[in-house]
Backbone as a printed PyTorch tensor [residue, N CA C, xyz], in Angstrom:
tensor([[[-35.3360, -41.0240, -38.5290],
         [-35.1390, -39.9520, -39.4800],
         [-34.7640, -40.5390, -40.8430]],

        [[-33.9520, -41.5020, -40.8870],
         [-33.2830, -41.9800, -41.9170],
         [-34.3090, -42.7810, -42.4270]],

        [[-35.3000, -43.3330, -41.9110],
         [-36.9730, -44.4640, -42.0860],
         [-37.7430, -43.1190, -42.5780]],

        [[-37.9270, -42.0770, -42.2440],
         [-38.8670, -40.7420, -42.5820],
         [-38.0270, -40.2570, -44.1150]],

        [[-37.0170, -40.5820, -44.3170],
         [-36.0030, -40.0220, -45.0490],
         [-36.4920, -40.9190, -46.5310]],

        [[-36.5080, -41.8280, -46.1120],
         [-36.1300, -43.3130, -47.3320],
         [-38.0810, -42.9990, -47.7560]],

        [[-38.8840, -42.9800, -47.0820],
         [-40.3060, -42.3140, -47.5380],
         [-40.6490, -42.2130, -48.7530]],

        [[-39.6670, -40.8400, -49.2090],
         [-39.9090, -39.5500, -49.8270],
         [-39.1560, -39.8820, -51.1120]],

        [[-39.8740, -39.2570, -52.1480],
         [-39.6470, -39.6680, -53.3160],
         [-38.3940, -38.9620, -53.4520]],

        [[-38.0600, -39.2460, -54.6220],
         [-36.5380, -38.3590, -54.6290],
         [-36.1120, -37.5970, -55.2270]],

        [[-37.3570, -36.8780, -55.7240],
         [-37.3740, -35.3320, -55.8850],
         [-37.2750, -34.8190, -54.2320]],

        [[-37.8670, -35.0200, -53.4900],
         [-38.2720, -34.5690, -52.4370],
         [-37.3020, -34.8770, -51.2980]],

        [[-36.6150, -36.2100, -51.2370],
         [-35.3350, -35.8030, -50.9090],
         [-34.3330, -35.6610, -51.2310]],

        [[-33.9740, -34.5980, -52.5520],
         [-33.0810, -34.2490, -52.8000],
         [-33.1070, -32.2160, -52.5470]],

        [[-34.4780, -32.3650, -52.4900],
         [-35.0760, -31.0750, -51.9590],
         [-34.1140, -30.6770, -50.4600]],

        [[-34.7550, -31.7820, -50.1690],
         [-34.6370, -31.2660, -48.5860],
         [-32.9920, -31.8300, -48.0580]],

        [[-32.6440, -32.5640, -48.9780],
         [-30.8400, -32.7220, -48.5510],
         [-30.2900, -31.0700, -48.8130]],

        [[-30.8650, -30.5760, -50.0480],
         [-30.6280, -29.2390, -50.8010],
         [-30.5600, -28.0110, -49.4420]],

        [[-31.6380, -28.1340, -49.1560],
         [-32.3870, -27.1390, -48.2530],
         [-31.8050, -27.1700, -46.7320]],

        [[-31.6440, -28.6710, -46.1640],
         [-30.5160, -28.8870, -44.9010],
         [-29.5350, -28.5070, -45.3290]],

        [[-28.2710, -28.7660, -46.5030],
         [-27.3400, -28.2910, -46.5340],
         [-27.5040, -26.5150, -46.2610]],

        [[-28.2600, -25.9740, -47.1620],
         [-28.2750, -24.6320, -47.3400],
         [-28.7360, -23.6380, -46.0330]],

        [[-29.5650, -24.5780, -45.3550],
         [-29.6740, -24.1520, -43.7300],
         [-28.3870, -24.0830, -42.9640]],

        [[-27.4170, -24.9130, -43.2530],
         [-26.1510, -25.2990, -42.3780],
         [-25.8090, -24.1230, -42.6740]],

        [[-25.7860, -24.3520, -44.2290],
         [-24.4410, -23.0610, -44.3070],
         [-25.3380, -21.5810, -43.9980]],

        [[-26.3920, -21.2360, -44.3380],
         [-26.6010, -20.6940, -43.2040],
         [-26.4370, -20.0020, -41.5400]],

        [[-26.6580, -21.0250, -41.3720],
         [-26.6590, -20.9750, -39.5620],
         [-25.0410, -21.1040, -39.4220]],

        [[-24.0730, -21.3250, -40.0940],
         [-22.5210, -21.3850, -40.1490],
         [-21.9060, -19.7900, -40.2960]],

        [[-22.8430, -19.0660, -41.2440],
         [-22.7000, -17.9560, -41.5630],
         [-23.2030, -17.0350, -40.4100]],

        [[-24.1420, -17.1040, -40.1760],
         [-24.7430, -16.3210, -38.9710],
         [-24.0650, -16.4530, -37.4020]],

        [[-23.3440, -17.9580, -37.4960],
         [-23.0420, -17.9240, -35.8430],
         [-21.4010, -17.7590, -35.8220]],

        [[-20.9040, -17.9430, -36.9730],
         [-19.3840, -18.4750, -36.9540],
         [-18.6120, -17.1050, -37.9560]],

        [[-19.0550, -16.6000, -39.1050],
         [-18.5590, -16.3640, -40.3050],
         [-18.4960, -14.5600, -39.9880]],

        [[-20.1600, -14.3030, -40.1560],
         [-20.4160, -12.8250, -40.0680],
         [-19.9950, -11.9380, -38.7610]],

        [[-20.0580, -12.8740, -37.3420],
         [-19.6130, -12.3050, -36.2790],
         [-17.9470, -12.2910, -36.4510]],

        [[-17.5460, -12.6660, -36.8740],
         [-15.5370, -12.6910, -37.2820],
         [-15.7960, -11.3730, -37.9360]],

        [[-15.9730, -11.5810, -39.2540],
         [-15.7870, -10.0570, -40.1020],
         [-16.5780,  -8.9260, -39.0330]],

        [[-17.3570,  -9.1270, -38.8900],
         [-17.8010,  -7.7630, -37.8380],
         [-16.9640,  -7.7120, -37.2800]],

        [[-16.4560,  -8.3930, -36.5220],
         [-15.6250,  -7.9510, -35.3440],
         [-14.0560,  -7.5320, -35.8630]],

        [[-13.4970,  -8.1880, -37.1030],
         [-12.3920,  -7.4390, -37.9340],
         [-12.4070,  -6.5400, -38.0080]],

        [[-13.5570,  -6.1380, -38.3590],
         [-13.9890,  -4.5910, -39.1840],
         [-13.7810,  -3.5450, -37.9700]],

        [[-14.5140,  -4.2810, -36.7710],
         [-14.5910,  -3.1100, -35.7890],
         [-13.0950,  -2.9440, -34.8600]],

        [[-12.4600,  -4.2080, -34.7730],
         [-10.9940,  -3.5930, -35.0540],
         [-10.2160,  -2.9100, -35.4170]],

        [[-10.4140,  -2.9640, -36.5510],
         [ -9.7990,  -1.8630, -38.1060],
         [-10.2110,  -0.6860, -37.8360]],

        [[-11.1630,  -0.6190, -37.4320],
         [-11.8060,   0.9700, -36.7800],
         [-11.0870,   1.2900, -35.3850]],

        [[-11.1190,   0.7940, -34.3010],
         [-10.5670,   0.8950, -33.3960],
         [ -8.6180,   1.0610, -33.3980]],

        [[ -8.1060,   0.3910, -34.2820],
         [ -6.7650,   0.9270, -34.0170],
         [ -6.7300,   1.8110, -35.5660]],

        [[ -7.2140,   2.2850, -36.4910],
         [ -7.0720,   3.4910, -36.8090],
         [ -7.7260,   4.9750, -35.9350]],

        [[ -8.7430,   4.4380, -34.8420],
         [ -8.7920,   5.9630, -34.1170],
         [ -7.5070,   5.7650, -33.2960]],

        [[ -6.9710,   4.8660, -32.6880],
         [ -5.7490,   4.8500, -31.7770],
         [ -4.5040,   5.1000, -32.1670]],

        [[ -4.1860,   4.7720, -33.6340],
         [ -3.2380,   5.3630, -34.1830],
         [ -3.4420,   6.9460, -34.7290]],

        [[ -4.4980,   7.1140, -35.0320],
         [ -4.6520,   9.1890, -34.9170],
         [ -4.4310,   9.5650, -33.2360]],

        [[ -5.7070,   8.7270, -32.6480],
         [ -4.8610,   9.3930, -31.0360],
         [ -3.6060,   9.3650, -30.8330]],

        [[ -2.8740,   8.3410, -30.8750],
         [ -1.3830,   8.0280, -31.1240],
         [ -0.5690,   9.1990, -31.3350]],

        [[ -1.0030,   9.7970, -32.7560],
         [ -0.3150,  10.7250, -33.5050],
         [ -0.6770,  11.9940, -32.7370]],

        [[ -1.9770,  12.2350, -32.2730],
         [ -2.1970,  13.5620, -31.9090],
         [ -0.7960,  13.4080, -30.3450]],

        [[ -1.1020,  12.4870, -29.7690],
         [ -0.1060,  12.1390, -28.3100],
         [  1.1960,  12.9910, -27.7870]],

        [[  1.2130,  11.9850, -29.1860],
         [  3.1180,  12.5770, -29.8660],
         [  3.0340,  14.1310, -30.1370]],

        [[  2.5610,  14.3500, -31.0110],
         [  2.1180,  15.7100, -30.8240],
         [  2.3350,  16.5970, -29.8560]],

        [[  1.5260,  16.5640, -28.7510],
         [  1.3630,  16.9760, -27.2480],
         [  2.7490,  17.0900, -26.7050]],

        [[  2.8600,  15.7220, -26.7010],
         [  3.8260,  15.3320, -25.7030],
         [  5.2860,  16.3310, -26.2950]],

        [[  5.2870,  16.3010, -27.6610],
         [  6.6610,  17.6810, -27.8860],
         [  6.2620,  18.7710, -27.3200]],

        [[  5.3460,  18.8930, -27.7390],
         [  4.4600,  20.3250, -27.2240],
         [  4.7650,  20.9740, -25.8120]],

        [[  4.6600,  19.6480, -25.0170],
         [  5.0480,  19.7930, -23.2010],
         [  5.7540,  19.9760, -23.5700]],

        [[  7.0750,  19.1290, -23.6900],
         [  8.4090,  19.4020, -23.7270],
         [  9.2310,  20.3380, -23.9420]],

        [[  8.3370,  21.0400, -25.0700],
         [  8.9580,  22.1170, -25.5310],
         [  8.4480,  23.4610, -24.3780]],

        [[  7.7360,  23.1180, -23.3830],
         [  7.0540,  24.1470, -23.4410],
         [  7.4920,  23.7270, -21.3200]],

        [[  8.0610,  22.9080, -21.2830],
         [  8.7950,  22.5890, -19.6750],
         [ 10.1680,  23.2760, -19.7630]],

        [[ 10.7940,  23.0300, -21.0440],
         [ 12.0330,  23.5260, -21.2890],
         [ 11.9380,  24.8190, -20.8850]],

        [[ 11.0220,  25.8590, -21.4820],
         [ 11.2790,  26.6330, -21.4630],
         [ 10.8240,  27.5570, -19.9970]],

        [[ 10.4310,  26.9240, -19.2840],
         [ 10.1990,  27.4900, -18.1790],
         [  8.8190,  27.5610, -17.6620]],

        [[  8.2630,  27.6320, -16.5280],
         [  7.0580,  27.8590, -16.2070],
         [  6.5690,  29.4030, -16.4240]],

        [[  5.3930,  29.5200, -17.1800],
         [  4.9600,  30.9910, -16.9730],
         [  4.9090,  32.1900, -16.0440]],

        [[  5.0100,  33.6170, -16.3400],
         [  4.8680,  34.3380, -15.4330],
         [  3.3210,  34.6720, -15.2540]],

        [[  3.0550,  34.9370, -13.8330],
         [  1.0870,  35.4100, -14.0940],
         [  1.4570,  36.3520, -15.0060]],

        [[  0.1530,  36.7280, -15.4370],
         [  0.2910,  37.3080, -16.6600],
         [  0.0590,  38.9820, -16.1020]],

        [[ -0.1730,  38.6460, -14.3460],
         [ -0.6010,  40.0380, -13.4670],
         [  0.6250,  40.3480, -13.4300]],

        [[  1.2750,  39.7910, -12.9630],
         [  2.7360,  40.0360, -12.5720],
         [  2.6300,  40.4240, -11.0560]],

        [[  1.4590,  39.7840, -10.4870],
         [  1.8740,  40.0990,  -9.4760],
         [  1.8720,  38.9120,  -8.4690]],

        [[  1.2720,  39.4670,  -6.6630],
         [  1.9570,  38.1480,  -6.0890],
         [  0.7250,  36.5760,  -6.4540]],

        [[  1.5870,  36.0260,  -5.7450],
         [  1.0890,  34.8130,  -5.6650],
         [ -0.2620,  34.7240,  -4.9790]],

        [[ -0.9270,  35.3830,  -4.1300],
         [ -1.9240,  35.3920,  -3.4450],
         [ -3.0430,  36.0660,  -4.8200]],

        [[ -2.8310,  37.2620,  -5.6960],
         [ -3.4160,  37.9340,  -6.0930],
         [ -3.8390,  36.8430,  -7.2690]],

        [[ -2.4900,  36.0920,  -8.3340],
         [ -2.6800,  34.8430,  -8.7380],
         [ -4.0150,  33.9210,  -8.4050]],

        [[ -3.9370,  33.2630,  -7.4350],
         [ -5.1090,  32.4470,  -6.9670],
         [ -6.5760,  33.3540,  -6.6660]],

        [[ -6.5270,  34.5840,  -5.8830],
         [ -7.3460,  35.0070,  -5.9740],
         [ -8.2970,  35.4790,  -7.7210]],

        [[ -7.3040,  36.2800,  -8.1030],
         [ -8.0880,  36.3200,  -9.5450],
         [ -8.4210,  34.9590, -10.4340]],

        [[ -7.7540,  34.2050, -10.2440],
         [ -8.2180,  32.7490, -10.9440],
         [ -9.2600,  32.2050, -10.1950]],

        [[ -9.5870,  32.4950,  -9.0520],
         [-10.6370,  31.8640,  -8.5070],
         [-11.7680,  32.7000,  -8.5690]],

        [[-11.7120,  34.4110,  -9.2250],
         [-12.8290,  34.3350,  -9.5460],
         [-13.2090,  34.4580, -10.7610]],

        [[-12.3330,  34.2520, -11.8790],
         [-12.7070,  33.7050, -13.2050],
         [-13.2270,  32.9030, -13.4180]],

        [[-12.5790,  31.5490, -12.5650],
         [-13.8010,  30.2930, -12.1990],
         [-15.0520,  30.3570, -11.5110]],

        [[-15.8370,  31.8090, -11.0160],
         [-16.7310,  31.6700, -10.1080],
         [-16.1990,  30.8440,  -9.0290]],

        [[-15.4140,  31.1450,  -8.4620],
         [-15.4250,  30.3000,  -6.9090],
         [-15.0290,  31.6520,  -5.7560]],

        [[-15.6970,  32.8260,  -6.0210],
         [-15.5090,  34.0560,  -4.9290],
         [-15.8450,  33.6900,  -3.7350]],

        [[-17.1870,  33.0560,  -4.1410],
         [-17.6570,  32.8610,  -2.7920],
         [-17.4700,  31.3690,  -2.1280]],

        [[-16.9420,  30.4870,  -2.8690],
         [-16.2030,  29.5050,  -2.3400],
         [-15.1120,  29.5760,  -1.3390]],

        [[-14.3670,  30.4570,  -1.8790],
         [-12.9690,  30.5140,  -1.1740],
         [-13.2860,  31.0250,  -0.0240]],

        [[-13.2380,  30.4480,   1.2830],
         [-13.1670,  30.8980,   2.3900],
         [-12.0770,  32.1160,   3.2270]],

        [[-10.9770,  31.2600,   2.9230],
         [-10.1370,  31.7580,   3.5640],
         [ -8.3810,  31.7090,   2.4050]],

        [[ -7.9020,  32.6230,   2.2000],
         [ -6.4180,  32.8310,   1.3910],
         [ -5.1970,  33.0060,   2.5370]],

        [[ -4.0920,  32.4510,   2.5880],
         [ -3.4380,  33.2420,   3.2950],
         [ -1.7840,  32.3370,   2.9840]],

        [[ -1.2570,  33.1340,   2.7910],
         [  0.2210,  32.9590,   2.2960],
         [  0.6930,  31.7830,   3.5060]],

        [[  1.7430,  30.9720,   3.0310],
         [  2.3360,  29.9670,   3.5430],
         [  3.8300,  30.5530,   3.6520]],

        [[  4.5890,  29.8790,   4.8830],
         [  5.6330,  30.0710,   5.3030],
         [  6.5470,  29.8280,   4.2170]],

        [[  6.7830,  28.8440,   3.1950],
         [  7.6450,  28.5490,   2.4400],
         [  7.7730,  29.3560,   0.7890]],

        [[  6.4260,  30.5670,   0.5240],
         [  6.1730,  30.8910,  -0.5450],
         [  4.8640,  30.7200,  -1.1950]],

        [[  4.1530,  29.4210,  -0.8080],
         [  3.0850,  29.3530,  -1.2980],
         [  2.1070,  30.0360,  -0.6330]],

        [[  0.8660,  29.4370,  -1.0470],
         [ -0.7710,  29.7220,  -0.4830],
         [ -1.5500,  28.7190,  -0.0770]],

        [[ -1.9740,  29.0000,   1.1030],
         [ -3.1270,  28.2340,   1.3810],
         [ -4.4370,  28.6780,   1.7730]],

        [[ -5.1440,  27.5590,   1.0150],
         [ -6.6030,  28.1130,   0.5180],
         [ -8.0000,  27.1940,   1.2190]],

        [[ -8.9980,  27.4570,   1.5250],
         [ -9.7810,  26.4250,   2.0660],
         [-10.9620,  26.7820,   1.6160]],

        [[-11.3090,  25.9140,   0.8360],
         [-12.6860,  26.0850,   0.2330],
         [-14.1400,  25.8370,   1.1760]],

        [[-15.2640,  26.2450,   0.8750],
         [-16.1450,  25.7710,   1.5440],
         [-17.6540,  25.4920,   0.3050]],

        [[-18.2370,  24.5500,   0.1430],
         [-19.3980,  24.4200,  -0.8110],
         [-18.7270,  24.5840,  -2.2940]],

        [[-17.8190,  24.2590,  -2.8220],
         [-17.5750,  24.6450,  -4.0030],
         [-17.6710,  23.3120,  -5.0240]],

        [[-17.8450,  23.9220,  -5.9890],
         [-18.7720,  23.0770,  -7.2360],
         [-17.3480,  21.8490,  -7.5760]],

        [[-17.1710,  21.2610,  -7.6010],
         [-16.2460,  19.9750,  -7.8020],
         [-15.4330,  20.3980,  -8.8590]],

        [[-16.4210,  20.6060, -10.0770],
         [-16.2500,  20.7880, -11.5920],
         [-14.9660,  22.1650, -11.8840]],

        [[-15.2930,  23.2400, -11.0650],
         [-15.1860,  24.5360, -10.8460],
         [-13.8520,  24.4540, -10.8330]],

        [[-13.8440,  23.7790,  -9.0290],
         [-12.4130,  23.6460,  -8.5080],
         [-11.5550,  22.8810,  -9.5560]],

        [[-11.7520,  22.0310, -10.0440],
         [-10.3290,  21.1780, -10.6430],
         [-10.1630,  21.8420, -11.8180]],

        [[-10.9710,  23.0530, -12.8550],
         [-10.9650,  23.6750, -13.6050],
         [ -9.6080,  25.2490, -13.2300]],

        [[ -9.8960,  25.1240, -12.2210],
         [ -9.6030,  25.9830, -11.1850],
         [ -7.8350,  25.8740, -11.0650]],

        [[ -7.9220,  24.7170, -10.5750],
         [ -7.0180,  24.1090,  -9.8600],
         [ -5.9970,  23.8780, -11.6660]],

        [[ -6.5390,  23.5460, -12.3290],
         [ -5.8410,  22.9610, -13.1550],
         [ -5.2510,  24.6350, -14.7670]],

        [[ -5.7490,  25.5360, -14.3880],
         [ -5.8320,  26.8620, -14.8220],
         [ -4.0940,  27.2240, -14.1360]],

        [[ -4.0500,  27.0560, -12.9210],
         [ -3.4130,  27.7360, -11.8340],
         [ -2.0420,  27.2960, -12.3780]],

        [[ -2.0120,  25.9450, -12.6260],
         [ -0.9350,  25.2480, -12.9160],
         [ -0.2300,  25.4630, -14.0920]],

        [[ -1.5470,  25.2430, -15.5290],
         [ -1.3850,  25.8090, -16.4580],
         [ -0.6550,  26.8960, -17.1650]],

        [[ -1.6760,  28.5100, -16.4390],
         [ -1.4720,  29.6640, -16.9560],
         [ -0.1730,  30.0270, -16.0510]],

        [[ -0.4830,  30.0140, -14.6170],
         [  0.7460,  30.7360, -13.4530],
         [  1.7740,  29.9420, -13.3560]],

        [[  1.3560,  28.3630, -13.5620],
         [  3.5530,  27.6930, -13.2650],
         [  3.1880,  27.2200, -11.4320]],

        [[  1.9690,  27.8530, -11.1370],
         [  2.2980,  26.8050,  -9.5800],
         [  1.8370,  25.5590,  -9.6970]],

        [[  2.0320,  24.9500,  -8.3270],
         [  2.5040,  23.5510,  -8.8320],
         [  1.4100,  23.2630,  -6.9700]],

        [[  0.4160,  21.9130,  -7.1150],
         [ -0.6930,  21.6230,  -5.8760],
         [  0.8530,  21.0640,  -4.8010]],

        [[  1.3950,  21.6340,  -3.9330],
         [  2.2610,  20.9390,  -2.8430],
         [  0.9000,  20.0230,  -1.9510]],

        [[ -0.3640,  20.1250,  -1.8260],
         [ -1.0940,  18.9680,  -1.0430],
         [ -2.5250,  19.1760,  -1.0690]],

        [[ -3.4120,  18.3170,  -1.3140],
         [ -4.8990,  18.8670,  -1.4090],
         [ -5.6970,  18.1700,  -0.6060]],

        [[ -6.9840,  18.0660,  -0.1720],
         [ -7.7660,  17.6280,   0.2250],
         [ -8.6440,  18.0740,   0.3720]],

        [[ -9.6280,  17.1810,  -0.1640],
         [-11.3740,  17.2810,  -1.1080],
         [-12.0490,  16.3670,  -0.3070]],

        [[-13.4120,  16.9340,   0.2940],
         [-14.3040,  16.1910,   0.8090],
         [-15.9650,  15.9090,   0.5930]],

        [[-16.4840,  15.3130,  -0.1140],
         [-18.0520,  15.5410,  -0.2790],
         [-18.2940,  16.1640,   0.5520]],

        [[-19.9000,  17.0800,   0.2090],
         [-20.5540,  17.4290,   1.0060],
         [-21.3670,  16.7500,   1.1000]],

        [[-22.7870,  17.5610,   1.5100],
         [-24.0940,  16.6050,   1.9550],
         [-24.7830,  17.0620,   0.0420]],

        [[-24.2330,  18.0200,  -0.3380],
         [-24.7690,  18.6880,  -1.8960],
         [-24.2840,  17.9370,  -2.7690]],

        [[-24.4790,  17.2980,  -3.7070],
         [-24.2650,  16.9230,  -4.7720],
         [-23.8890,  18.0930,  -6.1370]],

        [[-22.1550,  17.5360,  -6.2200],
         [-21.2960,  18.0800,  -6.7830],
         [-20.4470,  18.8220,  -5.8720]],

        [[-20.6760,  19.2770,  -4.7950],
         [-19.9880,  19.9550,  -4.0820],
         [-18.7880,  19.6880,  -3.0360]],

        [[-18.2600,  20.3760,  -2.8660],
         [-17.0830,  19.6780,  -1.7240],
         [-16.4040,  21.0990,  -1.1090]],

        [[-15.9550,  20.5020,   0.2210],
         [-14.9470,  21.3720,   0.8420],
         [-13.7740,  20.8010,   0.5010]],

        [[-12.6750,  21.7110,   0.8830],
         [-11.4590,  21.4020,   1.2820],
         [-10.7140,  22.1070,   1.3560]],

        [[ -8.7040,  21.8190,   1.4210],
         [ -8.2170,  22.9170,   1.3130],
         [ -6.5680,  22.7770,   0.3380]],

        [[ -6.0600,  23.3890,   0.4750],
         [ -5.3820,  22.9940,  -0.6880],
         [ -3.7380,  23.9390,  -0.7670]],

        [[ -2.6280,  23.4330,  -0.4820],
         [ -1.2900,  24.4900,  -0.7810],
         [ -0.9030,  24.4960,  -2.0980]],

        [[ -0.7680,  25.5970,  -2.3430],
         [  0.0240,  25.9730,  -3.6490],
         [  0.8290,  26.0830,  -3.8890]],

        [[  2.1270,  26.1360,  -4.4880],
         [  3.8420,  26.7340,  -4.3500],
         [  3.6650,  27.2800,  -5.9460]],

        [[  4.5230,  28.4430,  -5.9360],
         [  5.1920,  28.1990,  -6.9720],
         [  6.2220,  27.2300,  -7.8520]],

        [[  6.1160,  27.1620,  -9.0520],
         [  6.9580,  26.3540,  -9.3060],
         [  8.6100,  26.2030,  -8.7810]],

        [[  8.7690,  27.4810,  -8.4670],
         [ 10.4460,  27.4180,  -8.2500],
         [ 10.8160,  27.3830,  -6.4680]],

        [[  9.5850,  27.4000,  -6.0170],
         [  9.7620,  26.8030,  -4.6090],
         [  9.5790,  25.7680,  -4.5590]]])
């Protein structure tokens, strides 16, 4: 290289000393330089959405607090606990899911689903808790042979049982 080098007049290698350097820095820039700042940048992006999530968090989290303090909700039926789950289950479309309702010895309900949409139930399930103040005492969810679907069955309590 250095015999191919010594050749060349010296316009020509001062060209190409010119042109290797300027390749380096180059290929320095492309493999070493620009992937850093990209990846700064996409940092800088990433913990300013985490510090808004952050903030919204905090947020929330008084929000619960303020909102455990004050007690769990009454249905808004005012009535029992069976009527509770029943009408929430068919706001969610799950009428014909629900197999079987039937009050539990300690206050709650127990419920046993059959074919019901996955999505439905935990919408369902998570409404109950929400709007009425009961609270899942034990669940169990099983695929079916349907996709999305599942049996199972599930106790409820009120919160103050």
């Amino acid at each position: 290289m250095k015999d191919w080098l010594a050749t060349r007049t010296p316009r020509e290698r001062r060209i190409l000393v010119i042109g290797g350097a300027f390749l380096i820095l180059v290929l320095l820039y492309g493999a070493l330089i620009h992937p850093f700042y990209a990846g700064l940048a996409r940092l800088r992006r990433t913990a300013a959405e985490q510090h808004s999530l952050l903030h919204w968090m905090r947020g929330a989290a008084r929000e619960i607090q303020s909102l455990r303090r004050s007690g769990p909700a009454a249905p808004a039926s005012g009535g029992s606990i069976l009527s509770v789950v029943d009408q929430a289950a068919r706001r969610e479309h799950l009428e014909g899911a629900v197999k079987r309702l039937e009050p539990d010895n300690a206050g709650g309900v127990r419920v046993w689903l059959k074919q019901a949409p996955f999505d439905q139930v935990v919408r369902w399930l998570g409404a109950l808790q929400r709007d009425a103040g009961l609270r899942i005492e034990s669940i169990s969810l099983e695929a079916t042979g349907a996709p999305g679907k599942v049996n199972g069955r599930a106790v409820l309590k009120g919160a103050g049982s």
